Short mmCIF file of C-alpha atoms in Angstrom, two decimals:
data_model
loop_
_atom_site.label_atom_id
_atom_site.label_comp_id
_atom_site.label_asym_id
_atom_site.label_seq_id
_atom_site.Cartn_x
_atom_site.Cartn_y
_atom_site.Cartn_z
CA MET A 75 -34.91 42.81 -92.44
CA ASP A 76 -34.79 40.36 -95.34
CA VAL A 77 -38.13 38.56 -95.26
CA ALA A 78 -36.63 35.67 -97.30
CA ASP A 79 -34.61 34.79 -94.22
CA LEU A 80 -37.73 34.37 -92.08
CA GLY A 81 -39.42 31.04 -91.60
CA LEU A 82 -42.90 29.95 -90.68
CA PRO A 83 -43.52 27.77 -87.64
CA VAL A 84 -44.16 24.07 -88.23
CA ASP A 85 -45.23 21.32 -85.92
CA VAL A 86 -41.81 19.62 -85.70
CA PRO A 87 -38.54 21.18 -84.48
CA SER A 88 -36.62 20.65 -87.69
CA THR A 89 -36.92 19.19 -91.20
CA ALA A 90 -35.29 15.97 -90.02
CA LEU A 91 -38.66 14.28 -89.49
CA PHE A 92 -39.96 15.25 -92.94
CA THR A 93 -38.83 11.76 -93.95
CA ASP A 94 -39.92 8.15 -94.23
CA GLN A 95 -38.92 5.63 -91.57
CA TYR A 96 -37.14 3.34 -94.01
CA GLU A 97 -34.48 5.98 -94.61
CA LEU A 98 -33.45 5.71 -90.96
CA THR A 99 -33.65 1.91 -90.93
CA MET A 100 -31.50 1.78 -94.09
CA LEU A 101 -29.00 3.99 -92.32
CA GLN A 102 -28.93 1.69 -89.30
CA ALA A 103 -28.33 -1.37 -91.48
CA ALA A 104 -25.66 0.37 -93.53
CA LEU A 105 -23.83 1.45 -90.36
CA LYS A 106 -23.77 -2.15 -89.16
CA ALA A 107 -22.65 -3.40 -92.55
CA GLY A 108 -19.84 -0.88 -92.85
CA THR A 109 -21.25 0.58 -96.08
CA ALA A 110 -22.73 3.79 -94.74
CA GLU A 111 -19.62 5.82 -95.50
CA ARG A 112 -19.33 4.79 -99.15
CA ARG A 113 -19.31 7.83 -101.41
CA SER A 114 -22.56 7.97 -103.33
CA VAL A 115 -24.38 9.94 -105.99
CA PHE A 116 -28.17 10.29 -105.93
CA GLU A 117 -30.16 11.97 -108.71
CA VAL A 118 -33.66 13.41 -108.88
CA PHE A 119 -35.48 12.93 -112.18
CA THR A 120 -38.83 11.96 -113.63
CA ARG A 121 -39.37 9.19 -116.14
CA ARG A 122 -42.22 10.99 -117.81
CA LEU A 123 -44.10 14.29 -117.76
CA PRO A 124 -47.73 14.43 -116.66
CA HIS A 125 -49.96 13.24 -119.48
CA GLY A 126 -50.13 15.77 -122.31
CA ARG A 127 -47.69 18.27 -120.79
CA ARG A 128 -44.96 19.73 -123.04
CA TYR A 129 -42.40 20.70 -120.39
CA GLY A 130 -41.82 20.73 -116.63
CA VAL A 131 -40.70 23.64 -114.46
CA VAL A 132 -38.07 23.30 -111.73
CA ALA A 133 -39.41 24.94 -108.57
CA GLY A 134 -38.69 24.58 -104.86
CA THR A 135 -34.87 24.63 -105.12
CA GLY A 136 -34.60 27.46 -102.66
CA ARG A 137 -36.82 25.60 -100.21
CA VAL A 138 -34.72 22.48 -100.66
CA LEU A 139 -31.62 24.43 -99.68
CA ASP A 140 -33.40 25.68 -96.56
CA ALA A 141 -34.50 22.14 -95.72
CA VAL A 142 -30.96 20.72 -96.07
CA GLU A 143 -29.59 23.47 -93.80
CA ASN A 144 -32.25 22.75 -91.15
CA PHE A 145 -31.98 18.94 -91.28
CA ARG A 146 -30.89 18.47 -87.67
CA PHE A 147 -31.67 15.79 -85.08
CA ASP A 148 -32.05 17.71 -81.86
CA GLU A 149 -32.81 16.19 -78.46
CA SER A 150 -36.58 16.19 -78.85
CA VAL A 151 -36.36 14.48 -82.25
CA LEU A 152 -33.88 11.90 -80.92
CA ALA A 153 -36.12 11.25 -77.92
CA PHE A 154 -39.03 10.57 -80.26
CA LEU A 155 -36.97 8.09 -82.26
CA ARG A 156 -35.77 6.43 -79.05
CA GLU A 157 -39.24 6.11 -77.52
CA ARG A 158 -40.59 4.50 -80.67
CA ALA A 159 -37.55 2.22 -80.97
CA ILE A 160 -37.24 3.23 -84.62
CA VAL A 161 -33.45 2.90 -84.63
CA ASP A 162 -30.85 1.65 -82.19
CA GLU A 163 -28.60 3.65 -79.91
CA GLU A 164 -25.59 3.51 -82.23
CA THR A 165 -27.69 5.09 -85.00
CA LEU A 166 -29.12 7.68 -82.65
CA LYS A 167 -25.59 8.69 -81.68
CA TRP A 168 -24.69 9.04 -85.35
CA LEU A 169 -27.82 11.12 -86.04
CA ALA A 170 -27.06 13.48 -83.14
CA GLY A 171 -24.08 14.80 -85.05
CA TYR A 172 -25.71 14.83 -88.49
CA ARG A 173 -24.74 17.68 -90.76
CA PHE A 174 -24.85 17.33 -94.52
CA SER A 175 -21.25 17.83 -95.70
CA GLY A 176 -21.55 16.86 -99.34
CA ASP A 177 -22.29 18.64 -102.61
CA VAL A 178 -25.53 19.37 -104.42
CA TRP A 179 -25.84 20.28 -108.08
CA GLY A 180 -29.07 21.04 -109.85
CA TYR A 181 -30.97 22.79 -112.59
CA PRO A 182 -31.35 26.41 -111.50
CA GLU A 183 -34.77 27.25 -110.22
CA GLY A 184 -37.08 28.41 -112.98
CA GLU A 185 -35.39 26.20 -115.59
CA VAL A 186 -37.49 23.72 -117.53
CA TYR A 187 -36.91 19.97 -117.57
CA PHE A 188 -37.93 16.85 -119.52
CA PRO A 189 -38.07 13.10 -118.93
CA GLY A 190 -34.67 11.90 -117.71
CA SER A 191 -33.35 15.35 -116.87
CA PRO A 192 -31.11 15.11 -113.78
CA VAL A 193 -32.95 17.93 -112.01
CA LEU A 194 -30.89 17.55 -108.79
CA ARG A 195 -27.72 15.61 -107.96
CA VAL A 196 -26.76 14.95 -104.35
CA GLU A 197 -23.22 13.70 -103.60
CA GLY A 198 -21.69 12.58 -100.30
CA THR A 199 -21.66 9.50 -98.19
CA PHE A 200 -24.56 7.08 -98.54
CA ALA A 201 -25.57 7.80 -94.94
CA GLU A 202 -25.84 11.54 -95.28
CA CYS A 203 -27.47 11.49 -98.74
CA VAL A 204 -30.09 8.79 -98.21
CA LEU A 205 -31.72 10.72 -95.35
CA LEU A 206 -32.60 13.63 -97.62
CA GLU A 207 -34.73 11.67 -100.08
CA THR A 208 -38.22 12.33 -98.82
CA VAL A 209 -37.89 15.98 -97.92
CA ILE A 210 -36.26 16.77 -101.29
CA LEU A 211 -38.93 14.90 -103.23
CA SER A 212 -41.83 16.34 -101.25
CA ILE A 213 -40.63 19.87 -102.00
CA LEU A 214 -39.71 19.42 -105.64
CA ASN A 215 -42.73 17.31 -106.58
CA HIS A 216 -45.18 19.77 -105.07
CA ASP A 217 -43.58 23.05 -106.08
CA SER A 218 -42.69 21.94 -109.62
CA ALA A 219 -46.24 20.77 -110.22
CA ILE A 220 -47.68 24.15 -109.14
CA ALA A 221 -45.08 26.10 -111.17
CA ALA A 222 -45.84 24.07 -114.29
CA ALA A 223 -49.51 24.84 -113.95
CA ALA A 224 -48.75 28.49 -113.28
CA SER A 225 -46.48 28.64 -116.33
CA ARG A 226 -49.24 27.32 -118.58
CA MET A 227 -51.73 29.75 -117.10
CA SER A 228 -49.39 32.72 -117.51
CA SER A 229 -48.76 31.74 -121.12
CA ALA A 230 -52.50 31.63 -121.71
CA ALA A 231 -52.98 34.97 -119.98
CA GLY A 232 -50.40 36.78 -122.06
CA ASP A 233 -49.78 40.28 -120.71
CA ARG A 234 -52.77 40.16 -118.35
CA PRO A 235 -51.72 39.71 -114.72
CA LEU A 236 -52.66 36.66 -112.65
CA ILE A 237 -53.58 36.68 -108.96
CA GLU A 238 -52.88 33.55 -106.87
CA MET A 239 -55.77 33.02 -104.48
CA GLY A 240 -55.77 29.31 -103.58
CA ALA A 241 -54.82 29.36 -99.90
CA ARG A 242 -58.26 28.18 -98.77
CA ARG A 243 -58.09 25.18 -101.12
CA THR A 244 -55.06 23.46 -99.68
CA HIS A 245 -53.03 22.89 -96.48
CA GLU A 246 -52.03 26.14 -94.82
CA LEU A 247 -48.26 25.57 -95.26
CA ALA A 248 -48.68 24.10 -98.73
CA ALA A 249 -50.52 27.33 -99.60
CA VAL A 250 -47.38 29.36 -98.90
CA ALA A 251 -45.24 27.05 -101.03
CA ALA A 252 -47.86 27.17 -103.78
CA SER A 253 -47.82 30.96 -103.77
CA ARG A 254 -44.07 30.90 -104.14
CA ALA A 255 -44.20 28.41 -107.03
CA ALA A 256 -47.00 30.34 -108.73
CA TYR A 257 -45.03 33.60 -108.57
CA LEU A 258 -42.04 31.83 -110.06
CA GLY A 259 -44.30 30.47 -112.84
CA GLY A 260 -45.50 33.91 -113.87
CA PHE A 261 -48.22 34.99 -111.42
CA ALA A 262 -48.01 38.64 -110.38
CA THR A 263 -49.55 38.70 -106.91
CA THR A 264 -51.00 36.51 -104.14
CA SER A 265 -53.83 36.88 -101.67
CA ASP A 266 -51.86 34.88 -99.06
CA LEU A 267 -50.26 37.19 -96.50
CA ALA A 268 -48.00 34.45 -95.15
CA ALA A 269 -46.50 34.13 -98.65
CA GLY A 270 -46.02 37.88 -98.81
CA PHE A 271 -44.35 37.86 -95.44
CA ARG A 272 -42.10 34.87 -96.10
CA TYR A 273 -41.08 35.53 -99.71
CA GLY A 274 -41.81 39.19 -100.40
CA ILE A 275 -44.48 38.39 -103.02
CA PRO A 276 -46.84 41.34 -103.70
CA THR A 277 -50.20 40.83 -102.00
CA VAL A 278 -53.67 41.96 -103.00
CA GLY A 279 -57.27 41.68 -101.75
CA THR A 280 -60.35 43.74 -101.08
CA SER A 281 -63.66 42.09 -100.16
CA ALA A 282 -65.84 38.98 -100.56
CA HIS A 283 -69.59 38.43 -100.94
CA ALA A 284 -69.87 38.31 -97.16
CA PHE A 285 -69.06 42.02 -96.91
CA THR A 286 -71.91 42.87 -99.32
CA LEU A 287 -74.32 40.55 -97.48
CA LEU A 288 -73.39 42.15 -94.18
CA HIS A 289 -74.94 45.44 -95.23
CA ASP A 290 -78.62 46.31 -95.69
CA ARG A 291 -78.00 47.47 -99.23
CA GLU A 292 -75.33 46.76 -101.83
CA ARG A 293 -74.80 50.52 -102.11
CA ASP A 294 -73.98 50.72 -98.42
CA ALA A 295 -71.34 48.00 -98.79
CA PHE A 296 -69.78 49.77 -101.79
CA GLN A 297 -69.84 53.08 -99.99
CA ALA A 298 -68.12 51.61 -96.93
CA GLN A 299 -65.43 49.95 -99.04
CA VAL A 300 -64.70 53.06 -101.09
CA GLU A 301 -64.58 55.25 -98.00
CA SER A 302 -62.11 52.82 -96.40
CA LEU A 303 -59.94 51.76 -99.34
CA GLY A 304 -60.36 54.63 -101.80
CA ARG A 305 -61.82 54.96 -105.28
CA GLY A 306 -59.09 52.76 -106.75
CA THR A 307 -60.49 49.71 -104.95
CA THR A 308 -62.04 46.62 -106.63
CA LEU A 309 -65.75 46.15 -106.05
CA LEU A 310 -67.36 42.68 -106.26
CA VAL A 311 -70.41 43.08 -108.49
CA ASP A 312 -72.05 39.65 -108.79
CA THR A 313 -73.70 39.22 -105.37
CA TYR A 314 -77.13 40.12 -106.69
CA ASP A 315 -77.71 41.69 -110.11
CA VAL A 316 -74.53 42.47 -112.03
CA ALA A 317 -75.85 45.30 -114.19
CA GLU A 318 -77.37 47.08 -111.17
CA ALA A 319 -74.20 46.52 -109.15
CA VAL A 320 -72.01 48.03 -111.84
CA ARG A 321 -74.29 51.06 -112.10
CA THR A 322 -74.21 51.49 -108.31
CA ALA A 323 -70.43 51.00 -108.16
CA VAL A 324 -69.79 53.80 -110.60
CA GLU A 325 -72.33 56.08 -108.86
CA VAL A 326 -70.55 55.50 -105.53
CA ALA A 327 -66.90 55.58 -106.66
CA GLY A 328 -67.20 57.66 -109.81
CA PRO A 329 -65.34 56.97 -113.05
CA GLU A 330 -62.13 56.65 -111.02
CA LEU A 331 -63.27 53.24 -109.75
CA GLY A 332 -60.25 50.92 -109.93
CA ALA A 333 -61.87 47.68 -110.93
CA VAL A 334 -64.88 45.44 -110.68
CA ARG A 335 -64.66 41.71 -109.99
CA ILE A 336 -66.91 39.02 -111.54
CA ASP A 337 -66.96 35.69 -109.74
CA SER A 338 -69.77 33.74 -111.40
CA GLY A 339 -71.83 33.21 -114.52
CA ASP A 340 -70.80 33.06 -118.18
CA LEU A 341 -67.63 35.05 -117.77
CA LEU A 342 -67.14 35.68 -121.48
CA LEU A 343 -70.68 37.10 -121.94
CA VAL A 344 -70.74 38.97 -118.65
CA ALA A 345 -67.34 40.58 -119.20
CA HIS A 346 -68.44 41.97 -122.55
CA ARG A 347 -71.66 43.34 -121.05
CA VAL A 348 -69.87 44.87 -118.08
CA ARG A 349 -67.23 46.50 -120.27
CA HIS A 350 -69.90 48.06 -122.45
CA GLN A 351 -71.78 49.29 -119.40
CA LEU A 352 -68.68 50.74 -117.77
CA ASP A 353 -67.74 52.62 -120.92
CA GLU A 354 -71.27 54.01 -121.25
CA LEU A 355 -71.09 55.21 -117.66
CA GLY A 356 -67.79 56.98 -118.35
CA ALA A 357 -65.66 54.54 -116.32
CA THR A 358 -63.46 53.72 -119.30
CA GLY A 359 -60.42 53.22 -117.10
CA THR A 360 -62.10 50.83 -114.69
CA LYS A 361 -60.64 47.32 -115.07
CA ILE A 362 -62.40 43.97 -115.03
CA VAL A 363 -61.07 41.12 -112.87
CA VAL A 364 -62.57 37.64 -113.27
CA THR A 365 -62.38 34.70 -110.91
CA SER A 366 -64.43 31.48 -110.48
CA ASP A 367 -62.65 28.13 -110.88
CA LEU A 368 -60.35 29.25 -113.69
CA ASP A 369 -57.69 27.02 -115.23
CA GLU A 370 -55.43 27.55 -118.24
CA TYR A 371 -58.17 26.46 -120.64
CA ALA A 372 -60.72 28.88 -119.21
CA ILE A 373 -58.14 31.67 -119.28
CA ALA A 374 -57.35 30.93 -122.92
CA SER A 375 -61.04 30.98 -123.77
CA LEU A 376 -61.29 34.52 -122.37
CA ALA A 377 -58.43 35.86 -124.52
CA ALA A 378 -60.84 37.84 -126.70
CA ALA A 379 -62.86 39.08 -123.73
CA PRO A 380 -62.36 42.56 -122.24
CA VAL A 381 -60.73 41.14 -119.12
CA ASP A 382 -57.78 42.85 -117.42
CA ALA A 383 -56.76 40.28 -114.80
CA TYR A 384 -57.50 36.77 -113.62
CA GLY A 385 -57.73 35.28 -110.09
CA VAL A 386 -56.98 31.59 -109.85
CA GLY A 387 -57.30 29.28 -106.85
CA THR A 388 -58.25 25.63 -106.80
CA GLN A 389 -56.87 24.60 -110.16
CA LEU A 390 -53.55 26.29 -109.47
CA VAL A 391 -52.82 24.80 -106.06
CA THR A 392 -53.77 21.32 -107.29
CA GLY A 393 -51.45 21.54 -110.30
CA SER A 394 -54.38 21.87 -112.71
CA GLY A 395 -55.06 18.17 -112.56
CA HIS A 396 -51.45 17.09 -111.96
CA PRO A 397 -50.56 17.69 -108.30
CA THR A 398 -47.21 15.85 -108.51
CA CYS A 399 -44.41 15.49 -111.04
CA SER A 400 -43.61 11.86 -110.13
CA MET A 401 -39.96 12.74 -109.50
CA VAL A 402 -37.82 10.03 -107.92
CA TYR A 403 -34.52 10.04 -105.97
CA LYS A 404 -32.27 7.24 -107.12
CA LEU A 405 -28.76 6.05 -106.29
CA VAL A 406 -26.88 6.15 -109.62
CA ALA A 407 -23.27 5.67 -108.51
CA ARG A 408 -21.40 4.57 -105.40
CA ALA A 409 -17.85 3.74 -104.35
CA GLU A 410 -16.60 0.13 -104.26
CA SER A 411 -15.71 0.56 -100.61
CA ALA A 412 -15.67 3.10 -97.76
CA ASP A 413 -12.08 4.04 -98.72
CA PRO A 414 -12.24 7.71 -99.83
CA ALA A 415 -10.01 6.78 -102.75
CA ALA A 416 -12.17 3.86 -103.87
CA PRO A 417 -13.32 4.07 -107.51
CA MET A 418 -16.96 4.94 -108.26
CA VAL A 419 -19.16 2.49 -110.14
CA PRO A 420 -22.52 3.21 -111.81
CA VAL A 421 -25.56 1.44 -110.38
CA ALA A 422 -29.16 1.29 -111.53
CA LYS A 423 -32.40 -0.49 -110.77
CA LYS A 424 -33.55 -2.99 -113.35
CA SER A 425 -37.20 -3.93 -113.35
CA THR A 426 -40.25 -4.25 -115.53
CA GLY A 427 -43.17 -1.88 -115.62
CA GLY A 428 -41.35 1.23 -116.81
CA LYS A 429 -39.28 1.77 -113.66
CA ILE A 430 -35.87 1.25 -115.22
CA SER A 431 -33.18 3.75 -114.17
CA VAL A 432 -29.98 4.83 -115.91
CA GLY A 433 -26.80 4.53 -113.90
CA GLY A 434 -23.85 6.92 -113.68
CA ARG A 435 -23.19 10.46 -112.57
CA LYS A 436 -24.78 12.59 -115.28
CA TRP A 437 -24.42 15.96 -116.90
CA ALA A 438 -27.13 17.68 -118.95
CA ALA A 439 -27.01 20.26 -121.69
CA ARG A 440 -29.59 21.83 -124.00
CA ARG A 441 -28.75 21.87 -127.68
CA LEU A 442 -29.93 24.83 -129.77
CA ASP A 443 -30.65 25.09 -133.44
CA ARG A 444 -29.18 27.72 -135.75
CA GLU A 445 -31.87 30.25 -134.70
CA GLY A 446 -31.09 29.77 -131.02
CA VAL A 447 -34.22 27.78 -130.32
CA ALA A 448 -33.85 24.72 -128.05
CA GLU A 449 -34.03 21.45 -129.99
CA ALA A 450 -32.95 18.69 -127.57
CA GLU A 451 -32.13 17.89 -123.95
CA VAL A 452 -28.87 15.92 -123.97
CA VAL A 453 -27.96 13.75 -120.95
CA GLY A 454 -24.72 11.85 -120.61
CA THR A 455 -21.90 10.63 -118.38
CA GLY A 456 -18.14 11.19 -118.78
CA PRO A 457 -16.68 14.11 -120.72
CA VAL A 458 -19.07 16.73 -122.03
CA PRO A 459 -18.78 17.23 -125.83
CA ASP A 460 -17.10 20.51 -126.70
CA GLU A 461 -20.11 21.77 -128.63
CA LEU A 462 -22.25 21.43 -125.49
CA ALA A 463 -19.72 22.63 -122.90
CA GLY A 464 -21.26 26.11 -122.81
CA ARG A 465 -24.80 24.81 -122.65
CA GLN A 466 -24.61 22.76 -119.42
CA LEU A 467 -27.64 23.02 -117.17
CA LEU A 468 -26.54 21.90 -113.73
CA VAL A 469 -25.11 24.49 -111.34
CA ARG A 470 -23.53 24.03 -107.92
CA LEU A 471 -25.98 24.64 -105.12
CA VAL A 472 -24.15 23.19 -102.09
CA GLU A 473 -20.39 22.79 -101.71
CA ASP A 474 -18.94 20.80 -98.81
CA GLY A 475 -22.19 21.24 -96.91
CA GLU A 476 -22.36 25.03 -97.40
CA VAL A 477 -25.13 26.55 -99.48
CA VAL A 478 -23.62 28.51 -102.38
CA GLY A 479 -26.52 28.65 -104.83
CA ARG A 480 -29.22 30.58 -103.01
CA GLU A 481 -30.71 33.42 -105.05
CA PRO A 482 -33.66 35.87 -104.89
CA LEU A 483 -37.02 34.53 -106.04
CA ASP A 484 -37.28 37.21 -108.69
CA VAL A 485 -34.13 35.92 -110.34
CA ALA A 486 -35.71 32.50 -110.73
CA ARG A 487 -38.93 34.06 -111.97
CA ASP A 488 -37.12 36.08 -114.66
CA ARG A 489 -35.13 32.98 -115.62
CA HIS A 490 -38.26 30.98 -116.22
CA ILE A 491 -39.74 33.63 -118.49
CA ALA A 492 -36.53 33.71 -120.52
CA VAL A 493 -36.13 29.95 -120.70
CA ARG A 494 -39.74 29.39 -121.74
CA ALA A 495 -39.33 31.96 -124.49
CA ALA A 496 -36.37 29.99 -125.89
CA LEU A 497 -38.45 26.82 -126.31
CA PRO A 498 -40.19 25.97 -129.59
CA LEU A 499 -43.51 27.80 -129.99
CA SER A 500 -45.43 24.56 -129.56
CA ALA A 501 -44.32 24.49 -125.92
CA THR A 502 -47.08 26.89 -124.94
CA GLN A 503 -49.85 25.12 -126.85
CA LEU A 504 -52.54 23.90 -124.45
CA SER A 505 -53.45 20.91 -126.64
CA GLN A 506 -52.05 17.64 -125.33
CA GLY A 507 -48.86 16.38 -126.87
CA GLU A 508 -45.42 14.92 -126.29
CA PRO A 509 -42.58 16.79 -124.54
CA VAL A 510 -41.55 19.68 -126.73
CA LEU A 511 -37.89 18.59 -126.57
CA PRO A 512 -36.66 15.01 -126.96
CA THR A 513 -34.22 13.66 -124.37
CA GLU A 514 -31.11 12.29 -126.05
CA TYR A 515 -28.70 10.02 -124.15
CA ALA A 516 -25.01 10.30 -124.89
CA GLN A 517 -21.93 8.26 -123.88
CA GLY A 518 -23.64 4.93 -124.40
CA LEU A 519 -26.62 5.63 -122.13
CA SER A 520 -30.08 4.46 -123.01
CA GLY A 521 -33.27 6.08 -121.82
CA SER A 522 -35.59 4.49 -119.30
#
């Protein structure tokens, strides 16, 4: 059984209601106006990165493909729309036969992006494309935010593994998506069993303070855990007195004790003291795991500490202060009429307040310097310059309604590690700054 093919139950029969009402009312109006069948191109992009961030991470693409496949208006969904009088009967009849039949192109999952990058491009009729706006944005904005935070944390952690443990800090289904995005961004394991079941992510976990408090003595709790899980288990040592707990842990498990976990206090100071104590007790191979409201800055501050792994929860699943990427889904080109042969024309919103869009069906490429380090994100319309032809970023994900770009999560994870390594070194600095690559617009385009 391929666990990646399994889904988790949700409270609606399909992804069709993961949408905003105005998408259906736009469809109804377009059907009446005779414009619904005009060929259209929508693009997903962000006008800016979260304040101080150097790059974004594309995550959630695989979930978008699942959502597009499962975007169906079955009888129960249609009955809900009819009861609420959200759209008329003609529109309901059209929705009953809805199947996305267009094309989707996008940056491959795990790739990085910058302001103006056409992260996803959806092509088809206006009617079939406009309905996908909200579900696509909800997935990409959430997952990419988590993956960006995870990427920064994994950079700060270096070779030390990271454990995702934020399920209790967010919505139960968001927790599964967050685990997936965190793994893509460089985390090694998750505590969330649903994420392990759904996506095959390695899972870990031993005990909490409640298990120690359950027992009359800390020694009894440690003894019970070691007898059940073996000497290689991880014992939580900060319920009472850390030094006494470490001494007891080694007495119970012996020098073969797998690890101790510290979840409070001055982690830098306590880690040094615990490492010294473990070594004195002969448990030189016992590892130290630290948790307790860590973010990328706290992880970086522990770089010189004798820490072997980090567990991260709240800050990860909330995007470390940036829970969304502010991606938008905009119509950038449409046909002059519903005639399949009608020419396409670029369209774009014009407004004040920084919400200007750039029209036209776009390509994107990453230019490298002589040493092979990325130096610019180039976005344009029309022919791709010969020197950039081999550096194009968008790949086909859906062709004529059929998913063709699905790939294992580990492939996207490995891609991100490689792509991040090809960025300038300043990309991984935690100090705030501008995007590490400038976005250059070709073919007469101007940035928003």
